[in-house]
Short mmCIF file of C-alpha atoms in Angstrom, two decimals:
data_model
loop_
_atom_site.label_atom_id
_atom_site.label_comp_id
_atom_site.label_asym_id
_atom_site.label_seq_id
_atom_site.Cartn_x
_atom_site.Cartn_y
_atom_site.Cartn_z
CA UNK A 1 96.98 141.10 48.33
CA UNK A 2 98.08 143.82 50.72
CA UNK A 3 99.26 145.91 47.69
CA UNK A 4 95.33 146.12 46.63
CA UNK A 5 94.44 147.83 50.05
CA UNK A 6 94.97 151.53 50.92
CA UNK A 7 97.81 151.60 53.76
CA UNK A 8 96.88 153.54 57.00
CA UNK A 9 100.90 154.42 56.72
CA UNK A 10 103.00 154.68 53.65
CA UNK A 11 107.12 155.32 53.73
CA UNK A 12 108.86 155.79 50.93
CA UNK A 13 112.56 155.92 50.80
CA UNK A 14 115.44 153.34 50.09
CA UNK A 15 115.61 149.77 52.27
CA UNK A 16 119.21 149.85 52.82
CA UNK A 17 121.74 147.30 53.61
CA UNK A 18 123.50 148.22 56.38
CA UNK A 19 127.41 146.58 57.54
CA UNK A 20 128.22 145.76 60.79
CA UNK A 21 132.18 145.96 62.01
CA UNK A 22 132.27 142.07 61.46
CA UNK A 23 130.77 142.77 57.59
CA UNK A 24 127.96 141.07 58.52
CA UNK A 25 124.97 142.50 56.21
CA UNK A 26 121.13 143.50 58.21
CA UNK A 27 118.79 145.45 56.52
CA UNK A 28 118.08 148.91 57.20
CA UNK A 29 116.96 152.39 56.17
CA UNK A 30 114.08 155.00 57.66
CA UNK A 31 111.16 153.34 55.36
CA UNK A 32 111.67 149.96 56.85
CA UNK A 33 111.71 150.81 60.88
CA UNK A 34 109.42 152.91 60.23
CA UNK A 35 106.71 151.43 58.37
CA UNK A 36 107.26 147.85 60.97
CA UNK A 37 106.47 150.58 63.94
CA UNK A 38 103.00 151.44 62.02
CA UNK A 39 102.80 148.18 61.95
CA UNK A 40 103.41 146.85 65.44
CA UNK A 41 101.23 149.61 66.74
CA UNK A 42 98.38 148.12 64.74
CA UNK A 43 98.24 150.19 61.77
CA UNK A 44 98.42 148.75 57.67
CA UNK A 45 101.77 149.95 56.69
CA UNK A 46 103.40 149.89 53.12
CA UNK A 47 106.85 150.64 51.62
CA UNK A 48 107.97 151.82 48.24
CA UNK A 49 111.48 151.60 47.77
CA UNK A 50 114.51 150.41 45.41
CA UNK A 51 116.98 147.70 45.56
CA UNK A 52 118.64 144.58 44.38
CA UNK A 53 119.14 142.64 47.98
CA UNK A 54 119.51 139.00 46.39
CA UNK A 55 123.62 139.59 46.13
CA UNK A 56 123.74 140.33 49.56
CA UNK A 57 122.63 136.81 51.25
CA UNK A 58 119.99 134.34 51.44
CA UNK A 59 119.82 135.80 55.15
CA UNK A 60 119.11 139.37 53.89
CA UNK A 61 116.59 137.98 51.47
CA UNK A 62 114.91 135.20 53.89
CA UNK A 63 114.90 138.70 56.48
CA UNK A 64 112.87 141.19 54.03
CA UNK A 65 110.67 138.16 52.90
CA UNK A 66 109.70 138.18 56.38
CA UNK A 67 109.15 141.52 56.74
CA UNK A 68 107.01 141.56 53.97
CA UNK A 69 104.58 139.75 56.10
CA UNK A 70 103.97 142.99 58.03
CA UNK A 71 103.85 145.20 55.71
CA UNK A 72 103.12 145.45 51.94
CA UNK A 73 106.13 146.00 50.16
CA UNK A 74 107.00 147.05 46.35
CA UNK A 75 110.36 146.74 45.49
CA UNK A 76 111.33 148.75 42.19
CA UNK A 77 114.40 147.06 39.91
CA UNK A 78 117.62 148.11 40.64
CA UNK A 79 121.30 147.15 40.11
CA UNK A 80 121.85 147.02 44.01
CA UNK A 81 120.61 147.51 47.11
CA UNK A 82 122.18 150.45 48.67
CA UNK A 83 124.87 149.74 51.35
CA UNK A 84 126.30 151.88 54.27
CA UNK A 85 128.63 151.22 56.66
CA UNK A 86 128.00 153.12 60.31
CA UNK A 87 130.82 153.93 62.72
CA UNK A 88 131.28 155.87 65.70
CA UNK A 89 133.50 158.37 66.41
CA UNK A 90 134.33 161.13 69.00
CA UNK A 91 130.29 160.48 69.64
CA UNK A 92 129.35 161.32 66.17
CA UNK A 93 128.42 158.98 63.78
CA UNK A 94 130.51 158.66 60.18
CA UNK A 95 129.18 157.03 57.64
CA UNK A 96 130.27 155.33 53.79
CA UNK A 97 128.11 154.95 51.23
CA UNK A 98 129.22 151.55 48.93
CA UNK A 99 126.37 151.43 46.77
CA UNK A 100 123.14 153.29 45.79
CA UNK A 101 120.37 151.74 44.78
CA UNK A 102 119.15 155.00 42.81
CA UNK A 103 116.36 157.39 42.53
CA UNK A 104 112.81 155.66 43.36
CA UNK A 105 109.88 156.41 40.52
CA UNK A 106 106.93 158.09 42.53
CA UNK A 107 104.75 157.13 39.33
CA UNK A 108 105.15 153.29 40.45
CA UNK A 109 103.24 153.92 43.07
CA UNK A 110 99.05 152.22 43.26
CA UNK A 111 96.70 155.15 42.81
CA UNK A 112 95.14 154.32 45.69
CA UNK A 113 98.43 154.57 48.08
CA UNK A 114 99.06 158.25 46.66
CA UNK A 115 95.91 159.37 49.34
CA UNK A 116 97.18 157.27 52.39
CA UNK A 117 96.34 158.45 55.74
CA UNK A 118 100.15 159.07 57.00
CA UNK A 119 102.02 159.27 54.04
CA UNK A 120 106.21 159.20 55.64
CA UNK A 121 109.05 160.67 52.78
CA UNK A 122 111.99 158.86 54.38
CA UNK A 123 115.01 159.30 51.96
CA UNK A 124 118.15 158.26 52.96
CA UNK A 125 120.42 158.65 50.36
CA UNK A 126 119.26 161.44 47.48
CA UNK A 127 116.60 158.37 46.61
CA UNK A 128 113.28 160.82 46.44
CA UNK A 129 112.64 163.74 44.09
CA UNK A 130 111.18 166.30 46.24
CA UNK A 131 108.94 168.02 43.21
CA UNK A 132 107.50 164.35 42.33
CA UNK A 133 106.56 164.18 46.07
CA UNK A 134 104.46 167.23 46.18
CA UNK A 135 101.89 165.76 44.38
CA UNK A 136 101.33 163.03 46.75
CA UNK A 137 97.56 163.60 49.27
CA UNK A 138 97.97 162.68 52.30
CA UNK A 139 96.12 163.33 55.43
CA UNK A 140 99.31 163.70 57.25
CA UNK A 141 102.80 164.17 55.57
CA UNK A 142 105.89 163.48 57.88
CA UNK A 143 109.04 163.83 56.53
CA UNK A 144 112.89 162.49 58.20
CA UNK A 145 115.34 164.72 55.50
CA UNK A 146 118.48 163.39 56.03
CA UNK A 147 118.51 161.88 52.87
CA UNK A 148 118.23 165.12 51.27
CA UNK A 149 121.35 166.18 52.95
CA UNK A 150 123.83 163.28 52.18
CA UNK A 151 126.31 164.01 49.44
CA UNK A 152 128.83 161.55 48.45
CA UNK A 153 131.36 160.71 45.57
CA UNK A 154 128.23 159.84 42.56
CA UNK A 155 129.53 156.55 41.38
CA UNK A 156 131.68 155.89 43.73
CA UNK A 157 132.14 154.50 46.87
CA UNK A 158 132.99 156.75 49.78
CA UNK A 159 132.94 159.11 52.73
CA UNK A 160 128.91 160.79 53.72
CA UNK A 161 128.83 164.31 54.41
CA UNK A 162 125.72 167.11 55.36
CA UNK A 163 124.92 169.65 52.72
CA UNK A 164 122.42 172.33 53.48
CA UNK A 165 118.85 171.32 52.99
CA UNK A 166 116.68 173.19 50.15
CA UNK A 167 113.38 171.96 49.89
CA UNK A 168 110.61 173.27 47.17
CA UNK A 169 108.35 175.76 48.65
CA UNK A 170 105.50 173.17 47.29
CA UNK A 171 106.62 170.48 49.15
CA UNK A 172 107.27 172.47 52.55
CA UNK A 173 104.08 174.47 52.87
CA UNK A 174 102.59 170.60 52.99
CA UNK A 175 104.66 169.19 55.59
CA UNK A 176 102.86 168.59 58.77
CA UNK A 177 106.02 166.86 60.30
CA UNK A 178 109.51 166.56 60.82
CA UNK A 179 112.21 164.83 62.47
CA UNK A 180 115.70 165.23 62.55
CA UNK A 181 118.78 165.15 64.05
CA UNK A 182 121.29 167.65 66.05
CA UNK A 183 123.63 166.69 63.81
CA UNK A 184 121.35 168.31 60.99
CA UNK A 185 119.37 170.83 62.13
CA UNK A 186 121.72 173.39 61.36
CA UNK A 187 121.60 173.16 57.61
CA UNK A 188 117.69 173.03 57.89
CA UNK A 189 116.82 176.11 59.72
CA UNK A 190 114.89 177.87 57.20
CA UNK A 191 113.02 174.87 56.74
CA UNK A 192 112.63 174.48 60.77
CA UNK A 193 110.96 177.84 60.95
CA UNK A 194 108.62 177.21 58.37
CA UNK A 195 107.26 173.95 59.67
CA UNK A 196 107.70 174.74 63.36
CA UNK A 197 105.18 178.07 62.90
CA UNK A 198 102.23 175.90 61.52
CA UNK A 199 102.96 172.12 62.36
CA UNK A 200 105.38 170.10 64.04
CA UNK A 201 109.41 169.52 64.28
CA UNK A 202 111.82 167.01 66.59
CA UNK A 203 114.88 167.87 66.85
CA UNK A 204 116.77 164.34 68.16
CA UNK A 205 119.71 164.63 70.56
CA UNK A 206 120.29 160.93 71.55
CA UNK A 207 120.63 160.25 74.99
CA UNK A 208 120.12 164.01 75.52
CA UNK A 209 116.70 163.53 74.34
CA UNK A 210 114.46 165.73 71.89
CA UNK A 211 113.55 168.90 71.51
CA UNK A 212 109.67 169.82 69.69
CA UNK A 213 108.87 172.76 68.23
CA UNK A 214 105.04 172.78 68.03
CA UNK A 215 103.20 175.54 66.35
CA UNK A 216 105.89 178.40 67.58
CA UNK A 217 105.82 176.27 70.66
CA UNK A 218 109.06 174.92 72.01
CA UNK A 219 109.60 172.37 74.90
CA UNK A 220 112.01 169.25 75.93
CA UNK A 221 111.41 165.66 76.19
CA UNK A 222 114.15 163.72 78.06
CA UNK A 223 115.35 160.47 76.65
CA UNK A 224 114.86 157.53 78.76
CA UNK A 225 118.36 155.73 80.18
CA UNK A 226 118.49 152.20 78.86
CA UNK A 227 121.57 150.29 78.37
CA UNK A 228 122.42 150.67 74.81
CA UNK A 229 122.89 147.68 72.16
CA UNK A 230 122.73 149.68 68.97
CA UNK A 231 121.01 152.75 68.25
CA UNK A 232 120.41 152.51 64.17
CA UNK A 233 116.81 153.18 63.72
CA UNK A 234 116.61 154.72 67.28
CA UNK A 235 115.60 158.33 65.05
CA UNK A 236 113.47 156.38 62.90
CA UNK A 237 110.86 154.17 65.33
CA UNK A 238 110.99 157.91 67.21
CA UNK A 239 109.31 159.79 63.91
CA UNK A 240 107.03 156.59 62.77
CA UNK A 241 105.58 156.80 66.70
CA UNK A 242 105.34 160.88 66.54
CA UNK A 243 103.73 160.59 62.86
CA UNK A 244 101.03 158.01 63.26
CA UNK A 245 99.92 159.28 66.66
CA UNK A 246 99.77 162.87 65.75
CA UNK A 247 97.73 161.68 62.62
CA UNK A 248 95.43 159.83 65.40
CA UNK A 249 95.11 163.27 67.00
CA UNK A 250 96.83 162.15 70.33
CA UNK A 251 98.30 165.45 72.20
CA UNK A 252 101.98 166.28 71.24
CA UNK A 253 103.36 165.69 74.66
CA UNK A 254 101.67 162.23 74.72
CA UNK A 255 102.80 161.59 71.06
CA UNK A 256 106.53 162.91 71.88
CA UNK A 257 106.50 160.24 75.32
CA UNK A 258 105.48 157.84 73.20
CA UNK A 259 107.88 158.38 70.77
CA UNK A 260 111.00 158.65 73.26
CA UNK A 261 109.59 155.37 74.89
CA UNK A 262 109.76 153.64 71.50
CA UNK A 263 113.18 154.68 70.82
CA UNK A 264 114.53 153.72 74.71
CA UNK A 265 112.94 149.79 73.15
CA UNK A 266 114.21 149.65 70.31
CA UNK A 267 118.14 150.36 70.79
CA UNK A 268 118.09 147.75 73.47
CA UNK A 269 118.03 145.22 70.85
CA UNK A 270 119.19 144.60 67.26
CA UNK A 271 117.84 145.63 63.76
CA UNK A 272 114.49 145.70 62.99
CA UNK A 273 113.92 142.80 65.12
CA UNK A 274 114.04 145.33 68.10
CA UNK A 275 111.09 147.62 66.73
CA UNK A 276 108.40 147.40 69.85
CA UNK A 277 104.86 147.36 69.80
CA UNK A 278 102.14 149.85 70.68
CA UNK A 279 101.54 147.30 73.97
CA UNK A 280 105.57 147.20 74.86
CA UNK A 281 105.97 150.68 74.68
CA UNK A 282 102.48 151.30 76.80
CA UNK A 283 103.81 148.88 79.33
CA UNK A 284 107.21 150.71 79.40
CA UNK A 285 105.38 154.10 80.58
CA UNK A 286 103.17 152.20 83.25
CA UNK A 287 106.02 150.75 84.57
CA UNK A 288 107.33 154.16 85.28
CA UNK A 289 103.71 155.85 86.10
CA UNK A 290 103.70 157.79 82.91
CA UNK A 291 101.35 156.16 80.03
CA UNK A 292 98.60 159.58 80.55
CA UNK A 293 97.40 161.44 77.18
CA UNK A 294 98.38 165.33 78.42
#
């Protein structure tokens, strides 16, 4: 069983549901683009998460059984899955939270997963305790915070906004990575600082591209124009790619090409369906003369 074998990339954080305009339900979340981009660029990739998904669809549950076949997957009990809806507007995104699946139990986690090579804390909704996850080892820790940052109505239904984000001093002097958005790095500037001196930090701007901060070291990687289906897990496949091939030891400029390439893929299509492989994205670059590790 893939649960039996140490993953070359973990993610842990909630598998959401996610509702289209029409109400249509997809699945969705960090973990799960993430951990199918380890996978289509060749790596054994896992996911510990939380949810109920079988009141949502035969589709959704035919979709993550399918998914499952990529990656190893451990699903902890819950009540439900939990469910945004995504909109649009004035160029920023709003979103509503209409279920949570709650908090996902680090100790359910194999022994042997705790010490995976890229180990990815994807919340998404207040799912991870950041003290549990300080005693997970690692050889590379990425981290997307959003989650951390989401506040909502507990117990109800209703409206997302950004809080400021305060992370444990045990959990941030282990961070190697981190990805997030313009949208959030405002209420994560201590926490910027402190990874940016010693390790690595994207800042995400969307068609405006990304900014890294490597070591004290700051410089801009343009986005790449594509006509745009849907950009949900744009952010996401852009941090799995960055993660995974700084783990490898690839240079950050190649890593942070790599990564913008990935993205440009993956909101010309759908869902996770859209996530590219290693050999799409390579053949993306060559097409435009710039797949070179410097």
């Amino acid at each position: 069983m893939l649960t039996q074998l140490t993953p070359d990339y973990l993610a842990i954080g909630h598998v959401t549901v996610d509702l289209y305009p029409d109400g249509r339900p997809v699945l969705g979340g960090t973990a799960l683009y993430a951990a199918l981009t380890a996978a289509r660029f060749g790596l054994s990739a896992a996911v510990l998460t939380r949810g109920n998904f079988e009141r949502y669809g035969p589709e959704v549950v035919e979709d993550l059984t399918r998914f499952a076949r990529e990656i190893a997957l451990i699903v902890q009990d819950a009540q439900s899955a939990t469910v945004f809806t995504n909109r649009t507007v004035a160029g920023r995104r709003e979103q509503t939270i209409h279920a949570w699946a709650g908090t996902i139990d680090l100790n359910g986690l194999p022994p042997h997963w705790r010490s995976s090579r890229v180990i990815h804390l994807a919340p998404v909704a207040q799912e991870i305790e950041p003290r549990q996850a300080s005693r997970l080892n690692p050889s590379y820790l990425g981290v997307t915070p959003q989650g951390w940052m989401r506040q909502w109505p507990r117990g109800h239904e209703g409206r997302v906004r950004l809080t400021q984000l305060r992370l444990p001093l045990e959990l941030l002097s282990r961070i190697d990575g981190m990805v997030l958005s313009s949208t959030e790095h405002t209420l994560a500037r201590d926490e910027i600082e402190a990874v940016g001196a010693r390790g690595l930090v994207a800042i995400t701007r969307g068609a405006d591209g990304a900014q890294i901060i490597d070591r004290g070291r700051s410089f801009e990687v343009p986005a790449y124009p594509v006509p745009v289906q849907n950009d949900l897990g744009a952010g996401d496949v852009f941090a799995a790619v960055l993660f995974l091939l700084r783990a490898e030891r690839e240079p950050v400029s190649f890593a942070a090409r790599m990564a913008s390439a990935a993205a440009a893929l993956r909101i010309q299509g759908l869902g996770p369906e859209a996530v590219p492989t290693r050999a799409d994205v390579e053949a993306f670059l060559e097409r435009r003369g710039e797949f070179r590790r410097s």
